[in-house]
Amino acid sequence: MCFVSFVVKIPMVSLSPSPDRIPPAVVTPEQIETGHSLWHDAWSRLRKNKLAVFGGVTLIVLGLLCGIGPFFTQSYQTQNLDLGATPPSAAHWLGTDTLGRDLFSRILFGGRISILVGLVATFVALAIGVTYGAVSGFFGGKLDAFMMRIVDIMYALPFTIFVILLMVFFGRNIFLLFFAIGAVEWLTMARIVRGQIMTIKKMEYIEAARALGLGKRRIIFRHMIPNILGPIIVYTTLTIPAVMLLEAFLSFLGLGVQPPMSSWGVLIKDGAEKMEEFWWLLVFPGGVFSLTLFSLNFLGDGLRDALDVRSSKD
Amino acid sequence: MLRFTFRRLLQIIPVLWIIITATFFMIRFVPGGPFTAEKAVTPEILRNLEAHYGLDKPLYRQYFDYMGSLLRGDLGPSFKYPNRTVNEIIGDKLPTSLELGFISLAVALVLGITLGTLAAVKRNTWLDYMCSSSAMIGICVPTFVLGPLFVLTFAIHFQWLNASGWYGPSDRILPCLTLGCVYAAYIARLTRGGMLEVLNQDYIRTARAKGAGELRVVFKHAMRGGLLPVISFLGPGIAGILTGSFVIETIFQIPGLGREFVNSAFNRDYTLVLGTVILYATLIVVLNLVVDIVQIWLNPKLKFE
């Protein structure tokens, strides 16, 4: 049932100094160790992970290209019917499609939509998952059992089928797409957050907050969630590729983003239809999409290793 | 064990009921019906059609009629294919989809477990890096990119296989490989992780100390525990393969139920949509239950949680 079974334990304060920095017997002022926050430790671990760094850099480059690039390239809509589909050349780096539109700028524009869907839908999933998991874990008891039972049952439902139905019946609206995908992807987040909340619930600082008479909402959102940010960030990074994959899956079936807008899924669908004559229409969008998923997964794995005490010890 | 199975079986009933009811009403509240197609029909014909299919009755009557016939195993007539029942269409198309699904699952299991075990046994060697990185590629190249790429390479460039269709045994190769590869990648990662954990345990050392050969240690002693994560992945994995076949059937033009489902949703063929959703949901929910039971049977620790 629960196939995602990583329980990430994060330290409140990272106490383990790295082995090459054993405190000397006599402490001179220069040698006084400054404290390392959890984030500082995680950052230095992350920087050592080449694949994660590669993923991060690729994502930044791709993000910048898709974000700013379209202002400088040819318009993605400019048609040139006389030109038609041409293979990659100096004028059109990645070639043109059957309507003579520049593929490079189309990929950049498509990327905007794909990334936007990925971010917004993940945010929806994040908002639902964190709130649900936090409430369930914080209150515990019967409410917790009931809420988690619902999650268990929903895990077993064929959600992709429902998303397809939603998209077919209620028009292929991009906002609906955000919510439909977000509503599917929150379950695992809820489980992870609940587990984390349950482990920190009994800690002294939460008791102190209670003793000070803070409200439950304030304790959850102001004191608990900031302390479990690590696992939340890790899992968010791993949700984005899943969301983008679902969007592309829907677009490939013709149910996702609609023309004149395009996304990577739409470009791949078009490319697959015309690949017999024009291979570049499939290979480049598919390549960029796969590269993005790669980078996100590597970065997510790297973050998990960097923030996870268990794995950083061995 | 028996009590657990029975309790879970009882739980399936409300879950399926919710799915059926939700889908039924969702479909009815959408704008546009099955007969608002390209060519408009005159009001009289429309009324006749609606009367014929019972669409003129009040909604709750339609619901109870449908549930009644569903209990008798009758999924009703199709709205778009005249003179054909949903049962017939499903009976026609389901075997193809099941064949595709089962071969793909077998491909995924064999490929994934082999690669994962190799990677775990030869940890931190070039063999491990090769297996692990090809698994990462498998996860990041989605089926709808991999499938067309396979077609481009093996069907169009080398002309070894057909680009589409579902006739001879050789037509099974590309679709099943495409669908299987993605899940093989997940399974390889899970197998590697599970095997690594198990191979460090005391009972493996004991087995080695007693002089068991390496092959026996890996296959007899380690695999039973090391494959547990794979078993728990099978539930979502099977659901993924079933829905993944929608795309595969579109790419390779396979006359299966997945393509039929997507088409029927586009066509607003109410009864066919309902029928396929019920079928897929039942399959997924029941297979999940089977996976849960197998899991507990293999790992008695879970029973106490």
CSV table of N, CA and C in Angstrom, one decimal, chain A residues 1-3 5 149 153 155-162 164-166 168-172 244-250 252-255 264-265 268-269 271-272 275-279 282-283 285-287 289-291 293-298 301 304 310 314, chain B residues 8 11 15 18-19 22-23 26-27 29-31 123 133 136-137 139-145 147-149 151-152 156 163 186 189-190 229 232-233 236 243-244 246-247 250-251 261-262 264-268 270 273 276-277 280-281 284-285 288 291-292 295:
chain,number,residue,atom,x,y,z
A,1,MET,N,0.8,-1.2,0.0
A,1,MET,CA,0.0,0.0,0.0
A,1,MET,C,0.9,1.2,0.0
A,2,CYS,N,1.7,1.4,1.0
A,2,CYS,CA,2.5,2.6,1.1
A,2,CYS,C,3.8,2.3,0.4
A,3,PHE,N,3.9,2.7,-0.9
A,3,PHE,CA,5.1,2.3,-1.6
A,3,PHE,C,6.2,3.4,-1.4
A,5,SER,N,8.1,4.9,1.1
A,5,SER,CA,8.3,4.6,2.5
A,5,SER,C,9.5,5.3,3.1
A,149,ARG,N,-7.4,6.9,6.9
A,149,ARG,CA,-8.2,5.8,6.2
A,149,ARG,C,-8.6,6.4,4.9
A,153,ILE,N,-7.7,4.9,1.2
A,153,ILE,CA,-8.7,4.5,0.2
A,153,ILE,C,-8.4,5.2,-1.1
A,155,TYR,N,-5.7,6.3,-2.2
A,155,TYR,CA,-4.5,5.7,-2.9
A,155,TYR,C,-4.9,4.6,-3.9
A,156,ALA,N,-6.0,3.9,-3.5
A,156,ALA,CA,-6.4,2.7,-4.4
A,156,ALA,C,-7.2,3.1,-5.6
A,157,LEU,N,-7.6,4.4,-5.6
A,157,LEU,CA,-8.5,4.8,-6.7
A,157,LEU,C,-7.7,5.1,-8.0
A,158,PRO,N,-8.3,4.8,-9.1
A,158,PRO,CA,-7.6,5.1,-10.4
A,158,PRO,C,-7.7,6.6,-10.8
A,159,PHE,N,-6.9,7.4,-10.2
A,159,PHE,CA,-7.1,8.8,-10.4
A,159,PHE,C,-6.8,9.4,-11.8
A,160,THR,N,-5.9,8.7,-12.5
A,160,THR,CA,-5.6,9.2,-13.8
A,160,THR,C,-6.8,9.2,-14.6
A,161,ILE,N,-7.6,8.1,-14.4
A,161,ILE,CA,-8.9,8.0,-15.2
A,161,ILE,C,-9.8,9.2,-14.9
A,162,PHE,N,-9.9,9.6,-13.6
A,162,PHE,CA,-10.7,10.7,-13.2
A,162,PHE,C,-10.2,12.0,-13.8
A,164,ILE,N,-8.7,12.3,-16.6
A,164,ILE,CA,-9.0,12.3,-18.0
A,164,ILE,C,-10.5,12.7,-18.1
A,165,LEU,N,-11.4,12.1,-17.3
A,165,LEU,CA,-12.8,12.4,-17.4
A,165,LEU,C,-13.0,13.9,-17.2
A,166,LEU,N,-12.4,14.4,-16.1
A,166,LEU,CA,-12.6,15.8,-15.8
A,166,LEU,C,-12.2,16.7,-17.0
A,168,VAL,N,-12.0,15.9,-20.1
A,168,VAL,CA,-12.9,15.7,-21.3
A,168,VAL,C,-14.2,16.5,-21.1
A,169,PHE,N,-14.8,16.3,-19.9
A,169,PHE,CA,-16.1,16.8,-19.7
A,169,PHE,C,-16.2,18.3,-19.4
A,170,PHE,N,-15.2,18.8,-18.7
A,170,PHE,CA,-15.4,20.2,-18.3
A,170,PHE,C,-14.5,21.1,-19.1
A,171,GLY,N,-14.3,20.8,-20.3
A,171,GLY,CA,-13.5,21.7,-21.2
A,171,GLY,C,-12.0,21.6,-20.8
A,172,ARG,N,-11.2,21.8,-21.8
A,172,ARG,CA,-9.8,21.7,-21.4
A,172,ARG,C,-9.2,23.0,-21.0
A,244,MET,N,4.7,17.2,-13.9
A,244,MET,CA,5.0,17.6,-15.3
A,244,MET,C,4.7,16.4,-16.2
A,245,LEU,N,5.0,15.2,-15.7
A,245,LEU,CA,4.8,14.0,-16.5
A,245,LEU,C,3.3,13.8,-16.7
A,246,LEU,N,2.5,14.0,-15.7
A,246,LEU,CA,1.1,13.8,-15.8
A,246,LEU,C,0.5,14.8,-16.8
A,247,GLU,N,1.0,16.1,-16.8
A,247,GLU,CA,0.6,17.1,-17.7
A,247,GLU,C,0.9,16.7,-19.2
A,248,ALA,N,2.1,16.2,-19.3
A,248,ALA,CA,2.5,15.8,-20.7
A,248,ALA,C,1.7,14.6,-21.2
A,249,PHE,N,1.5,13.7,-20.2
A,249,PHE,CA,0.7,12.5,-20.6
A,249,PHE,C,-0.7,12.9,-21.1
A,250,LEU,N,-1.3,13.9,-20.3
A,250,LEU,CA,-2.7,14.4,-20.8
A,250,LEU,C,-2.6,15.1,-22.1
A,252,PHE,N,-0.4,14.7,-24.4
A,252,PHE,CA,-0.2,13.7,-25.4
A,252,PHE,C,-1.5,13.1,-25.9
A,253,LEU,N,-2.4,12.8,-25.0
A,253,LEU,CA,-3.7,12.3,-25.4
A,253,LEU,C,-4.6,13.3,-26.0
A,254,GLY,N,-4.1,14.6,-26.1
A,254,GLY,CA,-5.0,15.6,-26.6
A,254,GLY,C,-5.9,16.3,-25.5
A,255,LEU,N,-5.6,16.0,-24.3
A,255,LEU,CA,-6.5,16.5,-23.2
A,255,LEU,C,-5.9,17.6,-22.4
A,264,TRP,N,5.4,21.2,-23.6
A,264,TRP,CA,6.3,20.1,-24.1
A,264,TRP,C,5.5,18.9,-24.5
A,265,GLY,N,4.5,18.6,-23.7
A,265,GLY,CA,3.7,17.4,-24.1
A,265,GLY,C,3.0,17.6,-25.4
A,268,ILE,N,5.6,17.1,-28.1
A,268,ILE,CA,6.0,15.7,-28.3
A,268,ILE,C,4.9,15.0,-29.1
A,269,LYS,N,3.7,15.3,-28.8
A,269,LYS,CA,2.6,14.7,-29.5
A,269,LYS,C,2.7,15.0,-31.0
A,271,GLY,N,5.3,16.0,-32.6
A,271,GLY,CA,6.5,15.4,-33.2
A,271,GLY,C,6.3,13.9,-33.5
A,272,ALA,N,5.6,13.2,-32.6
A,272,ALA,CA,5.4,11.8,-32.8
A,272,ALA,C,4.6,11.5,-34.0
A,275,MET,N,7.1,12.2,-37.1
A,275,MET,CA,8.5,11.8,-37.0
A,275,MET,C,9.0,11.1,-38.2
A,276,GLU,N,8.1,10.5,-39.0
A,276,GLU,CA,8.7,9.7,-40.1
A,276,GLU,C,9.5,10.5,-41.0
A,277,GLU,N,9.0,11.7,-41.3
A,277,GLU,CA,9.7,12.6,-42.2
A,277,GLU,C,10.6,13.6,-41.5
A,278,PHE,N,10.1,14.0,-40.3
A,278,PHE,CA,10.8,15.1,-39.7
A,278,PHE,C,11.2,14.7,-38.2
A,279,TRP,N,12.3,14.0,-38.1
A,279,TRP,CA,12.7,13.4,-36.8
A,279,TRP,C,12.9,14.5,-35.8
A,282,LEU,N,10.4,15.4,-33.0
A,282,LEU,CA,10.2,14.6,-31.9
A,282,LEU,C,11.4,14.6,-30.9
A,283,VAL,N,12.6,14.5,-31.5
A,283,VAL,CA,13.8,14.3,-30.7
A,283,VAL,C,14.1,15.5,-29.8
A,285,PRO,N,12.1,18.2,-28.6
A,285,PRO,CA,11.2,18.4,-27.5
A,285,PRO,C,11.3,17.3,-26.5
A,286,GLY,N,11.4,16.0,-27.0
A,286,GLY,CA,11.5,14.9,-26.1
A,286,GLY,C,12.8,15.0,-25.3
A,287,GLY,N,13.8,15.4,-25.9
A,287,GLY,CA,15.1,15.5,-25.2
A,287,GLY,C,15.1,16.5,-24.1
A,289,PHE,N,12.5,17.7,-22.6
A,289,PHE,CA,11.6,17.3,-21.5
A,289,PHE,C,12.3,16.3,-20.6
A,290,SER,N,12.9,15.3,-21.2
A,290,SER,CA,13.6,14.2,-20.4
A,290,SER,C,14.7,14.8,-19.6
A,291,LEU,N,15.5,15.8,-20.2
A,291,LEU,CA,16.5,16.5,-19.5
A,291,LEU,C,16.0,17.2,-18.2
A,293,LEU,N,13.2,16.4,-16.5
A,293,LEU,CA,12.9,15.4,-15.5
A,293,LEU,C,14.1,14.8,-14.8
A,294,PHE,N,15.1,14.6,-15.6
A,294,PHE,CA,16.4,14.1,-15.1
A,294,PHE,C,16.9,15.1,-14.0
A,295,SER,N,17.0,16.4,-14.4
A,295,SER,CA,17.6,17.3,-13.5
A,295,SER,C,16.7,17.4,-12.2
A,296,LEU,N,15.4,17.4,-12.3
A,296,LEU,CA,14.6,17.5,-11.1
A,296,LEU,C,14.8,16.3,-10.2
A,297,ASN,N,14.9,15.1,-10.8
A,297,ASN,CA,15.0,13.9,-10.0
A,297,ASN,C,16.4,13.9,-9.3
A,298,PHE,N,17.4,14.3,-10.1
A,298,PHE,CA,18.8,14.3,-9.5
A,298,PHE,C,18.8,15.3,-8.3
A,301,ASP,N,16.9,13.9,-5.4
A,301,ASP,CA,17.6,12.8,-4.7
A,301,ASP,C,18.8,13.5,-3.9
A,304,ARG,N,17.5,15.1,-0.8
A,304,ARG,CA,17.1,14.1,0.2
A,304,ARG,C,18.3,13.6,0.9
A,310,ARG,N,20.1,10.1,8.3
A,310,ARG,CA,20.4,8.7,8.2
A,310,ARG,C,21.4,8.4,7.1
A,314,ASP,N,26.4,7.4,6.7
A,314,ASP,CA,27.2,6.3,6.1
A,314,ASP,C,28.1,6.7,4.9
B,8,ARG,N,-10.9,-6.5,4.4
B,8,ARG,CA,-10.5,-5.7,3.2
B,8,ARG,C,-11.5,-5.9,2.0
B,11,GLN,N,-14.4,-3.8,2.5
B,11,GLN,CA,-14.1,-2.4,2.3
B,11,GLN,C,-14.2,-2.1,0.8
B,15,VAL,N,-16.0,1.4,-1.6
B,15,VAL,CA,-15.1,2.1,-2.5
B,15,VAL,C,-15.6,2.1,-3.9
B,18,ILE,N,-18.8,4.2,-4.4
B,18,ILE,CA,-18.5,5.6,-4.5
B,18,ILE,C,-18.0,5.9,-5.9
B,19,ILE,N,-17.1,5.1,-6.4
B,19,ILE,CA,-16.5,5.4,-7.8
B,19,ILE,C,-17.7,5.4,-8.8
B,22,ALA,N,-20.1,8.4,-8.3
B,22,ALA,CA,-19.5,9.7,-8.6
B,22,ALA,C,-19.3,9.8,-10.1
B,23,THR,N,-18.9,8.7,-10.8
B,23,THR,CA,-18.8,8.8,-12.3
B,23,THR,C,-20.1,9.0,-12.9
B,26,MET,N,-21.3,12.6,-12.3
B,26,MET,CA,-20.4,13.5,-13.0
B,26,MET,C,-20.7,13.6,-14.5
B,27,ILE,N,-20.9,12.4,-15.1
B,27,ILE,CA,-21.2,12.4,-16.5
B,27,ILE,C,-22.5,13.1,-16.8
B,29,PHE,N,-23.9,15.5,-15.3
B,29,PHE,CA,-24.0,17.0,-15.1
B,29,PHE,C,-23.1,17.8,-16.1
B,30,VAL,N,-22.6,17.1,-17.0
B,30,VAL,CA,-21.7,17.8,-18.0
B,30,VAL,C,-22.6,18.4,-19.1
B,31,PRO,N,-22.2,19.5,-19.6
B,31,PRO,CA,-22.9,20.1,-20.8
B,31,PRO,C,-22.7,19.2,-22.0
B,123,ARG,N,27.9,-3.9,-5.9
B,123,ARG,CA,27.8,-2.5,-5.5
B,123,ARG,C,29.0,-1.7,-5.7
B,133,SER,N,22.3,3.9,-13.7
B,133,SER,CA,22.1,5.1,-14.5
B,133,SER,C,21.1,4.7,-15.6
B,136,MET,N,17.8,5.3,-14.1
B,136,MET,CA,17.4,6.7,-14.0
B,136,MET,C,16.9,7.2,-15.4
B,137,ILE,N,17.6,6.7,-16.5
B,137,ILE,CA,17.1,7.1,-17.8
B,137,ILE,C,15.7,6.6,-18.0
B,139,ILE,N,13.4,6.1,-15.9
B,139,ILE,CA,12.4,6.9,-15.1
B,139,ILE,C,12.2,8.2,-15.8
B,140,CYS,N,13.2,8.8,-16.4
B,140,CYS,CA,13.0,10.1,-16.9
B,140,CYS,C,12.6,10.2,-18.4
B,141,VAL,N,12.7,9.1,-19.1
B,141,VAL,CA,12.2,9.2,-20.5
B,141,VAL,C,10.8,8.6,-20.5
B,142,PRO,N,9.8,9.4,-20.6
B,142,PRO,CA,8.4,8.9,-20.5
B,142,PRO,C,8.0,8.0,-21.7
B,143,THR,N,7.0,7.2,-21.5
B,143,THR,CA,6.6,6.2,-22.5
B,143,THR,C,6.3,6.9,-23.8
B,144,PHE,N,5.7,8.1,-23.7
B,144,PHE,CA,5.3,8.7,-25.0
B,144,PHE,C,6.5,9.4,-25.7
B,145,VAL,N,7.6,9.4,-25.1
B,145,VAL,CA,8.9,9.7,-25.9
B,145,VAL,C,9.6,8.5,-26.3
B,147,GLY,N,8.4,5.4,-26.8
B,147,GLY,CA,7.7,4.6,-27.8
B,147,GLY,C,8.0,5.2,-29.2
B,148,PRO,N,7.7,6.4,-29.5
B,148,PRO,CA,8.0,7.0,-30.8
B,148,PRO,C,9.5,6.8,-31.2
B,149,LEU,N,10.4,7.0,-30.2
B,149,LEU,CA,11.8,6.8,-30.5
B,149,LEU,C,12.1,5.4,-30.9
B,151,VAL,N,10.0,3.4,-32.4
B,151,VAL,CA,9.4,3.2,-33.7
B,151,VAL,C,10.4,3.8,-34.7
B,152,LEU,N,10.9,5.0,-34.4
B,152,LEU,CA,11.8,5.7,-35.3
B,152,LEU,C,13.0,4.9,-35.6
B,156,ILE,N,11.3,2.4,-38.5
B,156,ILE,CA,11.4,3.3,-39.7
B,156,ILE,C,12.9,3.2,-40.2
B,163,ALA,N,5.6,-0.6,-37.5
B,163,ALA,CA,5.5,0.6,-36.7
B,163,ALA,C,4.2,0.6,-35.9
B,186,TYR,N,11.8,1.6,-12.3
B,186,TYR,CA,11.4,1.8,-10.9
B,186,TYR,C,11.8,0.5,-10.1
B,189,ARG,N,15.4,0.1,-9.3
B,189,ARG,CA,15.9,1.0,-8.2
B,189,ARG,C,15.4,0.4,-6.8
B,190,LEU,N,14.2,-0.1,-6.8
B,190,LEU,CA,13.6,-0.6,-5.5
B,190,LEU,C,14.4,-1.9,-5.2
B,229,PRO,N,10.1,-4.4,-1.1
B,229,PRO,CA,9.7,-3.1,-1.7
B,229,PRO,C,9.1,-3.2,-3.1
B,232,SER,N,5.5,-4.2,-2.8
B,232,SER,CA,4.6,-3.1,-2.4
B,232,SER,C,4.4,-2.1,-3.5
B,233,PHE,N,5.4,-2.1,-4.4
B,233,PHE,CA,5.3,-1.2,-5.6
B,233,PHE,C,4.3,-1.7,-6.6
B,236,PRO,N,0.6,0.2,-7.1
B,236,PRO,CA,0.6,1.3,-8.0
B,236,PRO,C,1.2,1.0,-9.3
B,243,THR,N,-3.2,2.2,-16.9
B,243,THR,CA,-3.5,3.5,-17.5
B,243,THR,C,-2.4,3.9,-18.5
B,244,GLY,N,-1.2,3.4,-18.3
B,244,GLY,CA,-0.2,3.7,-19.3
B,244,GLY,C,-0.5,3.2,-20.7
B,246,PHE,N,-3.2,3.4,-22.2
B,246,PHE,CA,-3.9,4.4,-23.0
B,246,PHE,C,-3.0,5.0,-24.1
B,247,VAL,N,-1.8,5.4,-23.6
B,247,VAL,CA,-0.9,6.1,-24.5
B,247,VAL,C,-0.3,5.1,-25.4
B,250,THR,N,-2.5,4.2,-28.2
B,250,THR,CA,-2.6,5.3,-29.2
B,250,THR,C,-1.4,5.3,-30.1
B,251,ILE,N,-0.2,5.2,-29.5
B,251,ILE,CA,1.0,5.3,-30.3
B,251,ILE,C,1.1,4.2,-31.3
B,261,PHE,N,-11.5,3.6,-24.3
B,261,PHE,CA,-11.9,4.5,-23.2
B,261,PHE,C,-11.7,5.9,-23.5
B,262,VAL,N,-10.5,6.3,-24.0
B,262,VAL,CA,-10.3,7.7,-24.3
B,262,VAL,C,-11.3,8.2,-25.4
B,264,SER,N,-14.2,7.0,-26.1
B,264,SER,CA,-15.6,7.0,-25.6
B,264,SER,C,-15.8,8.3,-24.7
B,265,ALA,N,-14.7,8.7,-24.0
B,265,ALA,CA,-14.9,9.9,-23.2
B,265,ALA,C,-15.1,11.1,-24.1
B,266,PHE,N,-14.3,11.1,-25.2
B,266,PHE,CA,-14.4,12.2,-26.2
B,266,PHE,C,-15.8,12.2,-26.8
B,267,ASN,N,-16.3,11.0,-27.1
B,267,ASN,CA,-17.6,10.9,-27.8
B,267,ASN,C,-18.8,11.0,-26.8
B,268,ARG,N,-18.6,11.1,-25.5
B,268,ARG,CA,-19.6,11.2,-24.5
B,268,ARG,C,-20.5,9.9,-24.6
B,270,TYR,N,-21.8,7.7,-22.7
B,270,TYR,CA,-22.0,7.5,-21.3
B,270,TYR,C,-21.8,6.1,-20.8
B,273,VAL,N,-18.2,4.8,-21.2
B,273,VAL,CA,-17.3,5.4,-20.2
B,273,VAL,C,-17.5,4.8,-18.9
B,276,THR,N,-16.2,1.1,-18.7
B,276,THR,CA,-14.7,1.0,-18.7
B,276,THR,C,-14.2,1.5,-17.3
B,277,VAL,N,-14.8,2.6,-16.8
B,277,VAL,CA,-14.3,3.1,-15.5
B,277,VAL,C,-14.5,2.1,-14.5
B,280,TYR,N,-11.9,-0.8,-14.9
B,280,TYR,CA,-10.6,-0.4,-14.5
B,280,TYR,C,-10.5,-0.2,-13.0
B,281,ALA,N,-11.5,0.4,-12.4
B,281,ALA,CA,-11.5,0.7,-11.0
B,281,ALA,C,-11.5,-0.7,-10.3
B,284,ILE,N,-8.1,-2.4,-10.6
B,284,ILE,CA,-7.1,-1.8,-9.8
B,284,ILE,C,-7.3,-2.0,-8.3
B,285,VAL,N,-8.5,-1.8,-7.8
B,285,VAL,CA,-8.8,-2.0,-6.4
B,285,VAL,C,-8.6,-3.5,-6.0
B,288,ASN,N,-4.8,-4.3,-6.0
B,288,ASN,CA,-4.2,-3.7,-4.8
B,288,ASN,C,-4.4,-4.6,-3.6
B,291,VAL,N,-2.1,-7.5,-3.8
B,291,VAL,CA,-0.8,-7.2,-3.5
B,291,VAL,C,-0.6,-7.0,-2.0
B,292,ASP,N,-1.6,-6.4,-1.3
B,292,ASP,CA,-1.5,-6.2,0.2
B,292,ASP,C,-1.5,-7.6,0.9
B,295,GLN,N,1.9,-9.2,0.4
B,295,GLN,CA,2.8,-8.6,1.2
B,295,GLN,C,2.8,-9.0,2.6
